[in-house]
Short mmCIF file of C-alpha atoms in Angstrom, two decimals:
data_model
loop_
_atom_site.label_atom_id
_atom_site.label_comp_id
_atom_site.label_asym_id
_atom_site.label_seq_id
_atom_site.Cartn_x
_atom_site.Cartn_y
_atom_site.Cartn_z
CA MET Y 1 17.04 47.49 -2.84
CA GLY Y 2 19.60 46.87 -0.08
CA ILE Y 3 20.93 49.41 2.36
CA PRO Y 4 23.46 51.94 1.02
CA CYS Y 5 27.02 50.71 0.60
CA ALA Y 6 28.27 53.20 3.19
CA VAL Y 7 25.92 51.77 5.80
CA LEU Y 8 26.94 48.20 4.95
CA ALA Y 9 30.62 49.15 5.23
CA PHE Y 10 29.91 50.72 8.60
CA CYS Y 11 28.23 47.48 9.70
CA ILE Y 12 31.30 45.47 8.73
CA ALA Y 13 33.64 47.86 10.48
CA ILE Y 14 31.67 47.70 13.71
CA ALA Y 15 31.80 43.88 13.62
CA PHE Y 16 35.59 44.09 13.87
CA LEU Y 17 35.84 46.96 16.38
CA LEU Y 18 33.43 45.80 19.04
CA LEU Y 19 34.36 42.94 21.37
CA SER Y 20 31.17 42.90 23.40
CA PRO Y 21 28.31 40.55 22.35
CA ARG Y 22 26.13 43.53 21.51
CA GLY Y 23 26.84 45.68 18.48
CA VAL Y 24 25.23 48.61 16.74
CA TYR Y 25 21.58 47.82 15.99
CA GLY Y 26 21.95 44.46 17.70
CA ARG Y 27 24.68 43.09 15.42
CA SER Y 28 27.30 40.92 17.08
CA HIS Y 29 30.35 39.14 15.77
CA PHE Y 30 30.07 35.40 15.24
CA HIS Y 31 33.36 33.80 16.29
CA LYS Y 32 34.67 30.51 15.02
CA GLY Y 33 34.96 27.50 17.25
CA LYS Y 34 31.58 27.90 18.91
CA GLN Y 35 30.42 25.04 21.08
CA SER Y 36 28.28 22.53 19.26
CA HIS Y 37 24.74 22.50 20.56
CA ARG Y 38 22.99 19.29 21.50
CA GLY Y 39 19.20 19.47 21.51
CA ARG Y 40 16.96 18.50 24.37
CA SER Y 41 17.20 14.89 23.31
CA GLY Y 42 20.98 14.89 22.96
CA GLY Y 43 23.21 15.13 19.95
CA ARG Y 44 23.12 13.08 16.80
CA THR Y 45 25.52 11.85 14.22
CA MET Y 46 24.66 12.00 10.56
CA GLU Y 47 26.15 9.25 8.46
CA SER Y 48 25.24 7.25 5.42
CA GLN Y 49 22.37 4.90 6.17
CA VAL Y 50 22.54 2.74 3.07
CA GLY Y 51 24.83 -0.24 2.86
CA SER Y 52 26.40 0.54 -0.50
CA PRO Y 53 24.93 3.77 -1.77
CA SER Y 54 25.79 5.13 -5.15
CA VAL Y 55 27.91 8.24 -5.34
CA PRO Y 56 25.87 11.12 -3.90
CA PRO Y 57 25.15 14.15 -6.06
CA THR Y 58 28.36 15.90 -7.05
CA GLU Y 59 26.80 19.23 -7.86
CA ASP Y 60 25.51 20.97 -4.77
CA THR Y 61 24.19 24.42 -5.55
CA SER Y 62 22.73 24.94 -2.08
CA THR Y 63 23.92 27.59 0.32
CA VAL Y 64 26.52 26.22 2.71
CA ILE Y 65 26.14 27.43 6.26
CA SER Y 66 29.47 28.31 7.83
CA PRO Y 67 30.49 30.97 10.31
CA PRO Y 68 32.17 33.96 8.77
CA SER Y 69 35.91 34.24 9.35
CA ASP Y 70 37.32 36.70 11.85
CA GLU Y 71 39.00 38.63 9.08
CA GLY Y 72 37.56 39.77 5.79
CA SER Y 73 33.96 38.90 6.66
CA ASP Y 74 31.35 40.57 4.49
CA SER Y 75 28.37 39.35 6.51
CA CYS Y 76 26.35 40.97 9.24
CA ILE Y 77 25.27 38.80 12.16
CA PHE Y 78 21.99 39.59 13.90
CA ASP Y 79 22.03 37.78 17.25
CA VAL Y 80 18.48 37.54 18.61
CA ARG Y 81 19.77 38.25 22.13
CA SER Y 82 20.86 41.68 20.94
CA PHE Y 83 17.22 42.36 20.14
CA GLY Y 84 16.00 41.36 23.58
CA ALA Y 85 15.62 37.59 23.40
CA VAL Y 86 16.17 35.89 26.77
CA GLY Y 87 16.49 32.21 25.81
CA ASP Y 88 15.47 30.72 29.17
CA GLY Y 89 12.84 28.37 27.73
CA SER Y 90 9.86 30.17 29.28
CA THR Y 91 10.06 33.87 28.30
CA ASP Y 92 8.20 34.75 25.10
CA ASP Y 93 10.98 35.77 22.69
CA THR Y 94 8.72 36.25 19.66
CA GLU Y 95 9.07 40.02 19.32
CA ALA Y 96 12.86 39.83 19.60
CA PHE Y 97 12.95 37.33 16.74
CA ARG Y 98 10.64 39.49 14.63
CA SER Y 99 12.85 42.53 15.19
CA ALA Y 100 15.99 40.57 14.35
CA TRP Y 101 14.32 39.23 11.20
CA LYS Y 102 13.26 42.69 10.07
CA ALA Y 103 16.79 44.03 10.46
CA ALA Y 104 18.48 41.02 8.82
CA CYS Y 105 16.01 41.00 5.94
CA GLU Y 106 17.25 44.41 4.80
CA VAL Y 107 20.93 43.42 4.56
CA GLU Y 108 22.53 41.30 1.87
CA SER Y 109 24.17 38.05 3.09
CA ALA Y 110 22.89 38.54 6.63
CA THR Y 111 22.61 35.86 9.32
CA LEU Y 112 19.91 35.79 11.95
CA LEU Y 113 21.67 33.88 14.74
CA VAL Y 114 19.98 31.77 17.41
CA PRO Y 115 22.91 31.23 19.81
CA ALA Y 116 23.85 27.77 21.04
CA ASP Y 117 23.46 28.46 24.76
CA GLY Y 118 19.76 29.31 24.75
CA VAL Y 119 16.28 27.76 24.58
CA PHE Y 120 13.94 30.24 22.89
CA MET Y 121 10.15 30.03 23.04
CA LEU Y 122 8.19 31.58 20.16
CA THR Y 123 4.50 31.87 19.41
CA SER Y 124 3.07 31.43 15.90
CA THR Y 125 5.05 33.72 13.60
CA ILE Y 126 5.30 34.56 9.89
CA PHE Y 127 8.75 35.58 8.63
CA SER Y 128 7.92 37.25 5.34
CA GLY Y 129 9.93 38.54 2.44
CA PRO Y 130 11.06 39.58 0.03
CA CYS Y 131 14.48 40.00 1.66
CA GLN Y 132 17.94 40.79 0.39
CA PRO Y 133 19.83 37.83 -1.13
CA GLY Y 134 21.77 35.33 0.94
CA LEU Y 135 19.74 35.46 4.15
CA VAL Y 136 20.57 32.68 6.64
CA PHE Y 137 18.37 31.75 9.62
CA GLN Y 138 20.91 29.87 11.73
CA VAL Y 139 19.60 27.82 14.65
CA ASP Y 140 22.46 26.75 16.91
CA GLY Y 141 20.36 26.70 20.08
CA VAL Y 142 16.83 25.38 20.65
CA ILE Y 143 13.65 27.05 19.41
CA MET Y 144 10.22 25.77 20.39
CA PRO Y 145 6.52 26.70 20.47
CA PRO Y 146 4.35 26.94 23.59
CA ASP Y 147 3.91 23.64 25.40
CA GLY Y 148 0.65 22.26 24.05
CA PRO Y 149 -2.79 23.60 23.06
CA ASN Y 150 -3.62 24.95 26.53
CA CYS Y 151 -0.61 27.28 26.37
CA TRP Y 152 -1.24 28.38 22.77
CA PRO Y 153 -2.26 32.07 22.53
CA LYS Y 154 -5.92 32.32 21.53
CA LYS Y 155 -5.15 35.01 18.96
CA ASP Y 156 -2.69 32.76 17.08
CA SER Y 157 -3.47 30.28 14.31
CA LYS Y 158 -3.43 26.68 15.53
CA ARG Y 159 -2.65 25.41 12.03
CA GLN Y 160 0.94 26.56 11.78
CA TRP Y 161 3.86 27.69 13.91
CA LEU Y 162 6.79 29.12 11.91
CA VAL Y 163 5.99 30.23 8.36
CA PHE Y 164 8.55 31.50 5.83
CA TYR Y 165 6.64 33.42 3.17
CA GLU Y 166 7.67 34.86 -0.21
CA LEU Y 167 11.40 34.34 0.18
CA GLU Y 168 14.12 33.74 -2.38
CA GLY Y 169 17.56 32.26 -1.77
CA MET Y 170 17.10 31.79 1.97
CA THR Y 171 18.79 29.09 4.11
CA LEU Y 172 17.43 27.58 7.32
CA GLY Y 173 19.99 25.49 9.18
CA GLY Y 174 22.41 25.14 12.04
CA GLU Y 175 23.59 22.75 14.72
CA GLY Y 176 20.61 23.20 17.01
CA THR Y 177 17.14 21.75 17.48
CA VAL Y 178 13.61 22.74 16.56
CA GLU Y 179 11.58 21.17 19.36
CA GLY Y 180 7.86 20.82 18.61
CA ASN Y 181 6.44 20.09 22.07
CA GLY Y 182 3.84 17.91 20.39
CA GLU Y 183 2.99 15.51 23.20
CA GLU Y 184 -0.11 17.35 24.46
CA TRP Y 185 -1.40 17.83 20.90
CA TRP Y 186 -1.21 14.11 20.19
CA LYS Y 187 -3.57 13.45 23.12
CA LEU Y 188 -6.42 15.53 21.68
CA PRO Y 189 -9.44 13.22 21.16
CA CYS Y 190 -10.21 14.46 17.65
CA LYS Y 191 -8.81 13.98 14.16
CA PRO Y 192 -6.00 14.02 13.08
CA HIS Y 193 -5.05 12.89 16.59
CA ARG Y 194 -6.06 9.71 18.36
CA GLY Y 195 -6.70 10.75 21.93
CA PRO Y 196 -5.80 8.78 25.05
CA ASN Y 197 -5.58 5.07 24.27
CA GLY Y 198 -6.62 5.75 20.66
CA SER Y 199 -10.05 7.12 21.60
CA THR Y 200 -10.65 9.49 18.66
CA LEU Y 201 -14.06 11.20 18.73
CA PRO Y 202 -16.05 12.43 15.71
CA GLY Y 203 -14.99 15.77 14.29
CA THR Y 204 -11.68 17.45 13.67
CA CYS Y 205 -9.44 19.82 15.55
CA ASP Y 206 -6.65 22.15 14.48
CA SER Y 207 -3.03 21.44 15.28
CA PRO Y 208 0.02 23.21 13.89
CA ALA Y 209 2.50 22.15 11.26
CA LEU Y 210 5.85 23.03 12.78
CA ILE Y 211 7.69 24.71 9.86
CA ARG Y 212 6.14 25.84 6.58
CA PHE Y 213 7.68 27.42 3.49
CA PHE Y 214 5.02 29.11 1.37
CA MET Y 215 5.41 30.63 -2.11
CA SER Y 216 9.21 30.72 -1.91
CA CYS Y 217 12.01 29.73 -4.27
CA ASN Y 218 15.61 28.52 -4.07
CA VAL Y 219 15.43 27.71 -0.37
CA THR Y 220 17.76 25.41 1.57
CA VAL Y 221 17.24 23.49 4.79
CA ARG Y 222 20.40 21.90 6.21
CA ASP Y 223 21.65 19.93 9.19
CA LEU Y 224 18.87 20.76 11.63
CA ARG Y 225 17.28 18.41 14.11
CA ILE Y 226 13.48 18.72 14.12
CA GLU Y 227 11.49 16.67 16.60
CA ASN Y 228 8.11 16.05 18.23
CA SER Y 229 5.99 18.16 15.91
CA PRO Y 230 2.28 18.49 16.74
CA GLN Y 231 1.54 17.59 13.11
CA PHE Y 232 3.69 17.83 9.93
CA HIS Y 233 7.32 18.60 10.75
CA ILE Y 234 8.20 20.65 7.66
CA LYS Y 235 6.12 21.36 4.56
CA PHE Y 236 6.57 23.26 1.32
CA ASP Y 237 3.58 24.82 -0.48
CA GLY Y 238 3.86 26.55 -3.84
CA CYS Y 239 7.66 26.57 -3.86
CA GLU Y 240 10.30 26.04 -6.52
CA GLY Y 241 13.92 25.07 -5.99
CA VAL Y 242 14.07 23.32 -2.60
CA HIS Y 243 17.28 21.70 -1.29
CA ILE Y 244 17.20 19.60 1.90
CA GLU Y 245 20.44 18.07 3.19
CA GLY Y 246 21.50 16.38 6.43
CA LEU Y 247 18.11 16.76 8.10
CA SER Y 248 17.24 14.70 11.18
CA ILE Y 249 13.54 14.34 12.02
CA ASN Y 250 12.51 12.36 15.07
CA SER Y 251 9.10 11.74 16.67
CA PRO Y 252 7.59 8.63 18.27
CA ALA Y 253 5.98 6.00 16.07
CA PHE Y 254 2.62 6.61 17.79
CA SER Y 255 2.57 10.36 17.04
CA PRO Y 256 -0.36 10.89 14.62
CA ASN Y 257 -0.11 12.69 11.28
CA THR Y 258 3.48 13.78 11.92
CA ASP Y 259 4.70 13.56 8.31
CA GLY Y 260 8.44 14.26 8.09
CA VAL Y 261 8.75 16.28 4.85
CA HIS Y 262 5.63 17.18 2.91
CA ILE Y 263 5.59 18.94 -0.47
CA GLU Y 264 2.69 20.09 -2.61
CA ASN Y 265 2.52 22.28 -5.71
CA THR Y 266 6.29 22.42 -5.51
CA ARG Y 267 8.88 21.79 -8.22
CA SER Y 268 12.62 21.08 -8.40
CA VAL Y 269 13.13 19.44 -5.02
CA ALA Y 270 16.27 17.66 -3.76
CA ILE Y 271 16.22 15.69 -0.49
CA TYR Y 272 19.59 14.13 0.39
CA ASN Y 273 21.37 12.36 3.23
CA SER Y 274 18.65 12.62 5.86
CA MET Y 275 17.11 10.49 8.62
CA ILE Y 276 13.37 10.58 9.32
CA SER Y 277 11.61 8.67 12.09
CA ASN Y 278 8.02 9.62 12.85
CA GLY Y 279 4.40 8.48 13.15
CA ASP Y 280 3.23 9.00 9.57
CA ASP Y 281 4.72 9.43 6.10
CA CYS Y 282 8.48 9.81 5.94
CA ILE Y 283 8.22 11.98 2.82
CA SER Y 284 4.85 12.76 1.27
CA ILE Y 285 4.43 14.17 -2.22
CA GLY Y 286 1.17 15.83 -3.19
CA PRO Y 287 -0.51 17.29 -6.28
CA GLY Y 288 1.43 19.70 -8.43
CA CYS Y 289 4.85 18.28 -7.61
CA ALA Y 290 7.46 17.65 -10.30
CA ASP Y 291 11.20 17.05 -10.63
CA VAL Y 292 11.79 15.56 -7.18
CA ASP Y 293 15.10 13.80 -6.44
CA ILE Y 294 15.46 11.83 -3.19
CA GLN Y 295 18.75 10.13 -2.31
CA ASN Y 296 20.30 8.49 0.74
CA VAL Y 297 17.29 8.85 3.04
CA THR Y 298 16.54 6.50 5.93
CA CYS Y 299 12.88 6.18 6.97
CA GLY Y 300 11.18 4.44 9.84
CA PRO Y 301 9.32 3.72 11.84
CA GLY Y 302 6.45 5.42 10.05
CA HIS Y 303 4.21 5.05 7.02
CA GLY Y 304 6.90 5.09 4.32
CA ILE Y 305 7.19 7.21 1.17
CA ARG Y 306 3.92 8.31 -0.42
CA TYR Y 307 2.68 10.34 -3.38
CA TRP Y 308 -0.56 12.14 -2.55
CA ASN Y 309 -2.87 12.63 -5.12
CA TYR Y 310 1.03 38.11 -4.75
CA HIS Y 311 1.22 41.44 -3.18
CA ARG Y 312 3.40 42.57 -0.25
CA GLU Y 313 0.62 42.45 2.35
CA ILE Y 314 0.26 39.02 3.92
CA PRO Y 315 -3.15 37.56 2.99
CA SER Y 316 -5.47 36.66 5.86
CA SER Y 317 -5.44 33.03 4.71
CA ILE Y 318 -1.68 32.90 5.37
CA LEU Y 319 -2.09 34.46 8.81
CA SER Y 320 -4.77 31.96 9.77
CA GLY Y 321 -3.01 28.98 8.26
CA THR Y 322 -5.94 28.15 5.95
CA ALA Y 323 -4.09 28.87 2.69
CA ASN Y 324 -3.46 25.60 0.88
CA LEU Y 325 -2.36 24.92 -2.66
CA GLY Y 326 -3.17 21.22 -2.70
CA GLU Y 327 -3.91 18.10 -0.72
CA ASN Y 328 -1.51 16.00 1.24
CA CYS Y 329 1.17 13.76 -0.20
CA TRP Y 330 5.33 10.73 -0.07
CA ASN Y 331 7.54 7.90 1.38
CA SER Y 332 4.17 8.23 -0.19
CA ILE Y 333 2.71 9.75 -3.31
CA GLY Y 334 -0.79 10.02 -2.01
CA SER Y 335 -4.37 11.20 -1.62
CA LEU Y 336 -4.29 12.36 -5.22
CA GLY Y 337 -7.65 13.27 -6.74
CA MET Y 338 -9.39 13.87 -3.40
CA HIS Y 339 -12.86 15.42 -3.75
CA ASN Y 340 -12.83 14.83 -7.54
CA SER Y 341 -9.86 17.17 -7.96
CA GLN Y 342 -7.12 17.13 -10.58
CA ALA Y 343 -3.73 15.87 -9.45
CA CYS Y 344 -0.48 15.94 -11.41
CA VAL Y 345 2.80 14.43 -10.20
CA SER Y 346 5.73 13.75 -12.51
CA ASN Y 347 9.45 12.98 -12.67
CA VAL Y 348 10.12 11.68 -9.17
CA THR Y 349 13.21 9.60 -8.37
CA VAL Y 350 14.00 7.76 -5.14
CA ARG Y 351 17.51 6.26 -4.88
CA ASN Y 352 19.46 4.56 -2.12
CA ALA Y 353 16.72 4.64 0.50
CA VAL Y 354 16.24 2.54 3.62
CA ILE Y 355 12.75 1.94 5.04
CA ARG Y 356 12.44 0.12 8.37
CA ASN Y 357 9.48 -1.06 10.47
CA SER Y 358 6.93 0.90 8.43
CA ASP Y 359 3.32 0.31 7.44
CA ASN Y 360 4.17 1.15 3.84
CA GLY Y 361 7.30 1.16 1.73
CA VAL Y 362 6.95 2.96 -1.60
CA ARG Y 363 3.32 3.85 -2.11
CA ILE Y 364 1.14 5.62 -4.67
CA LYS Y 365 -2.44 6.22 -3.60
CA THR Y 366 -5.27 8.00 -5.40
CA TRP Y 367 -8.96 8.58 -4.79
CA GLN Y 368 -11.68 7.37 -7.11
CA GLY Y 369 -13.30 10.22 -9.00
CA GLY Y 370 -10.09 12.19 -9.38
CA MET Y 371 -8.42 13.41 -12.58
CA GLY Y 372 -4.88 14.00 -13.79
CA ALA Y 373 -1.83 11.77 -13.98
CA VAL Y 374 1.12 10.32 -12.08
CA SER Y 375 4.02 9.57 -14.42
CA GLY Y 376 7.77 9.14 -14.58
CA ILE Y 377 8.26 7.61 -11.12
CA SER Y 378 11.46 5.67 -10.37
CA PHE Y 379 12.35 3.70 -7.23
CA ASP Y 380 15.96 2.55 -7.50
CA THR Y 381 17.94 0.68 -4.83
CA VAL Y 382 15.59 0.66 -1.85
CA TYR Y 383 16.21 -1.63 1.11
CA MET Y 384 13.21 -2.57 3.26
CA GLU Y 385 13.19 -4.17 6.69
CA ASN Y 386 9.95 -5.50 8.19
CA VAL Y 387 7.67 -3.36 6.00
CA ARG Y 388 4.00 -4.33 5.80
CA ASN Y 389 3.17 -3.05 2.29
CA CYS Y 390 6.49 -2.88 0.48
CA ILE Y 391 5.26 -1.92 -2.99
CA ILE Y 392 1.75 -0.57 -3.36
CA ILE Y 393 -0.38 1.31 -5.89
CA ASP Y 394 -3.91 1.91 -4.63
CA GLN Y 395 -6.41 3.73 -6.82
CA TYR Y 396 -9.29 2.82 -4.51
CA TYR Y 397 -8.12 4.76 -1.49
CA CYS Y 398 -10.84 5.73 0.99
CA SER Y 399 -10.18 7.23 4.42
CA ASN Y 400 -13.56 5.98 5.72
CA LYS Y 401 -13.85 2.38 4.71
CA GLY Y 402 -17.28 1.42 3.44
CA VAL Y 403 -18.38 5.04 2.93
CA CYS Y 404 -16.71 5.93 -0.38
CA SER Y 405 -18.76 5.13 -3.48
CA ASN Y 406 -17.34 3.59 -6.63
CA GLN Y 407 -16.59 6.17 -9.34
CA SER Y 408 -15.43 5.68 -12.90
CA SER Y 409 -12.90 8.51 -13.28
CA ALA Y 410 -9.41 8.19 -11.81
CA VAL Y 411 -5.92 9.63 -11.74
CA TYR Y 412 -3.95 7.88 -14.49
CA VAL Y 413 -0.83 6.10 -13.24
CA SER Y 414 1.82 5.24 -15.83
CA GLY Y 415 5.57 4.81 -16.11
CA VAL Y 416 6.49 3.51 -12.65
CA SER Y 417 9.82 1.68 -12.33
CA TYR Y 418 10.93 -0.52 -9.42
CA SER Y 419 14.61 -1.50 -9.62
CA ASN Y 420 16.77 -3.28 -7.04
CA ILE Y 421 14.10 -3.33 -4.33
CA LYS Y 422 15.20 -5.79 -1.66
CA GLY Y 423 14.57 -6.70 1.95
CA THR Y 424 11.90 -8.23 4.18
CA TYR Y 425 8.15 -7.73 4.61
CA ASP Y 426 5.53 -8.27 7.27
CA VAL Y 427 3.50 -11.32 6.17
CA ARG Y 428 0.19 -9.79 7.30
CA SER Y 429 -0.01 -8.21 3.83
CA PRO Y 430 1.28 -9.25 0.40
CA PRO Y 431 4.62 -7.61 -0.45
CA VAL Y 432 3.29 -6.26 -3.76
CA HIS Y 433 -0.20 -4.78 -4.20
CA PHE Y 434 -1.35 -3.13 -7.45
CA ALA Y 435 -5.05 -2.16 -7.24
CA CYS Y 436 -5.73 -0.08 -10.36
CA SER Y 437 -8.86 1.57 -11.70
CA ASP Y 438 -11.37 -0.40 -13.76
CA THR Y 439 -11.58 2.40 -16.32
CA LEU Y 440 -7.98 3.69 -16.19
CA PRO Y 441 -5.57 0.80 -15.68
CA CYS Y 442 -2.02 1.37 -14.46
CA THR Y 443 0.39 1.00 -17.37
CA ASN Y 444 4.11 0.69 -18.08
CA ILE Y 445 5.07 -0.75 -14.70
CA THR Y 446 8.53 -2.31 -14.78
CA MET Y 447 10.10 -4.62 -12.19
CA VAL Y 448 13.86 -5.26 -12.11
CA GLU Y 449 15.75 -7.15 -9.37
CA VAL Y 450 12.92 -7.18 -6.85
CA GLU Y 451 13.65 -9.57 -3.97
CA LEU Y 452 11.35 -9.46 -0.92
CA LEU Y 453 11.36 -12.21 1.71
CA PRO Y 454 9.21 -12.72 4.83
CA HIS Y 455 10.61 -10.98 7.90
CA GLU Y 456 9.15 -13.73 10.08
CA GLY Y 457 7.01 -16.72 9.21
CA GLU Y 458 5.95 -17.71 5.70
CA LEU Y 459 4.29 -15.97 2.76
CA VAL Y 460 0.52 -15.87 3.28
CA ASP Y 461 -0.72 -13.96 0.22
CA ASP Y 462 0.76 -13.86 -3.25
CA PRO Y 463 1.42 -10.51 -4.95
CA PHE Y 464 -1.88 -8.90 -5.94
CA CYS Y 465 -2.64 -7.17 -9.25
CA TRP Y 466 -5.88 -5.69 -10.53
CA ASN Y 467 -5.91 -4.03 -13.95
CA ALA Y 468 -2.12 -3.46 -13.82
CA TYR Y 469 0.00 -3.63 -16.98
CA GLY Y 470 3.75 -3.94 -17.14
CA ALA Y 471 6.69 -6.33 -17.30
CA MET Y 472 9.20 -8.15 -15.14
CA GLN Y 473 12.56 -7.50 -16.80
CA THR Y 474 14.21 -9.98 -14.43
CA ALA Y 475 12.89 -12.76 -12.22
CA THR Y 476 11.43 -11.49 -8.96
CA ILE Y 477 11.02 -12.93 -5.48
CA PRO Y 478 8.19 -13.65 -5.01
CA PRO Y 479 7.18 -14.02 -8.68
CA ILE Y 480 4.84 -11.23 -9.80
CA ASP Y 481 2.97 -13.19 -12.39
CA CYS Y 482 -0.19 -11.12 -12.14
CA LEU Y 483 1.08 -8.17 -14.24
CA GLN Y 484 -0.58 -8.07 -17.66
CA ASP Y 485 1.41 -7.57 -20.84
CA GLY Y 486 1.04 -4.76 -23.35
CA GLN Y 487 -1.42 -1.89 -23.29
CA PRO Y 488 -5.12 -2.11 -22.44
CA GLU Y 489 -7.52 -1.66 -25.33
CA ALA Y 490 -9.64 0.86 -23.40
CA LEU Y 491 -6.84 3.45 -23.24
CA ARG Y 492 -6.63 3.78 -27.01
CA GLU Y 493 -9.91 5.66 -26.96
CA MET Y 494 -8.70 8.13 -24.32
CA PRO Y 495 -6.08 10.40 -25.93
CA ASN Y 496 -5.97 13.09 -23.21
CA LEU Y 497 -4.77 11.30 -20.10
CA GLY Y 498 -1.93 13.59 -19.08
CA CYS Y 499 -1.81 16.92 -17.26
#
């Protein structure tokens, strides 16, 4: 239940009467015409990255972030400075943000405001719901975690920084920057990092994902700049109804395991009009994902697009960052079926994408020994520039080459369409690579208007197919003559291949 109407009316009245930046209970009026904030790396301009994209989605049901008007506003603004935040880049402002969140959470159509003239340092924090409808977390300034593992509080989880938990209808956005301060994390000499000069030692170490939405629905992320994350930039676990628009993600190509957008066990996802440059997957899609629509996204450098195979009290697994609803995932659909698990991914569409200077283009990878299915995948109008593995399905994925044993079971891959895929590839690898399971071949692969030319030099290896069935509906460059026609006989004796 929200606060009483009389209290809400009082809040609105105070917003008009007070001219000072501090209002009753820390509420301040948000005036139009605020100065646009440029992050620590300068401003950015969002524009279409595809030469001739199709018409973008016409129906946008996401929450639009805009400052309330000076007259007739029905919103309450909760400026974090009114709760004690300093914003000097060194003072710990965590408690001020928690207090502002608690107050805003109780008011319908509230905005937690991070003002444009501040740099706010926060330690690992969980912003939990449920909250009243229409909550906006508006970042117009800079927010950032402590500067590296040596400055990280020992009591805090090193697996996550900002977590949004059990929320409905919330929007995260603004004109500011989420700065990850990841440089010192990348130097750690343990997995998933590489250490100085790539000197990774045996064993693993924890490092935080920058932003995580967990068990939430109908959430929107718009227009933010997110950069230099220690690990994944933004991830969604166990969510439904996710809308991402106008996002800019930027980290160096050498930054390890810094996936741009990662989703797992999440349904009904839209990712539009965004730019992602990082050191790992542009967008990764893991087990339990369905109904994903990706349009007008520019990726690279990086690893491309991959498909990887409660009660009010916050569980301890959320606090520690150990809660996980699946394995990692897209510009990759990947690591599906890890540790003999079941993985289900369906109804994924990628349209009007650009992938530049990446290890992989559009990739589906699964582990031997897994179960489940990947189906209904469409790549339509994708331009590639100097991509090493432009089109790849790999059902023999192994993170430690030579250690993984051959297993008969596999995640079934069927119904994958490649249409109007054009550009250039790095000749160190063949432009098309279909390595499918001996026992569960890939089926119903279709190729239409695929034209891939060497970026430099000449073609070294022809397209590779192993146990892959499908058809070229038009001539392709280079010719993909290795696809087999029809359906394999072995599948007729396996009626239960889906999820």
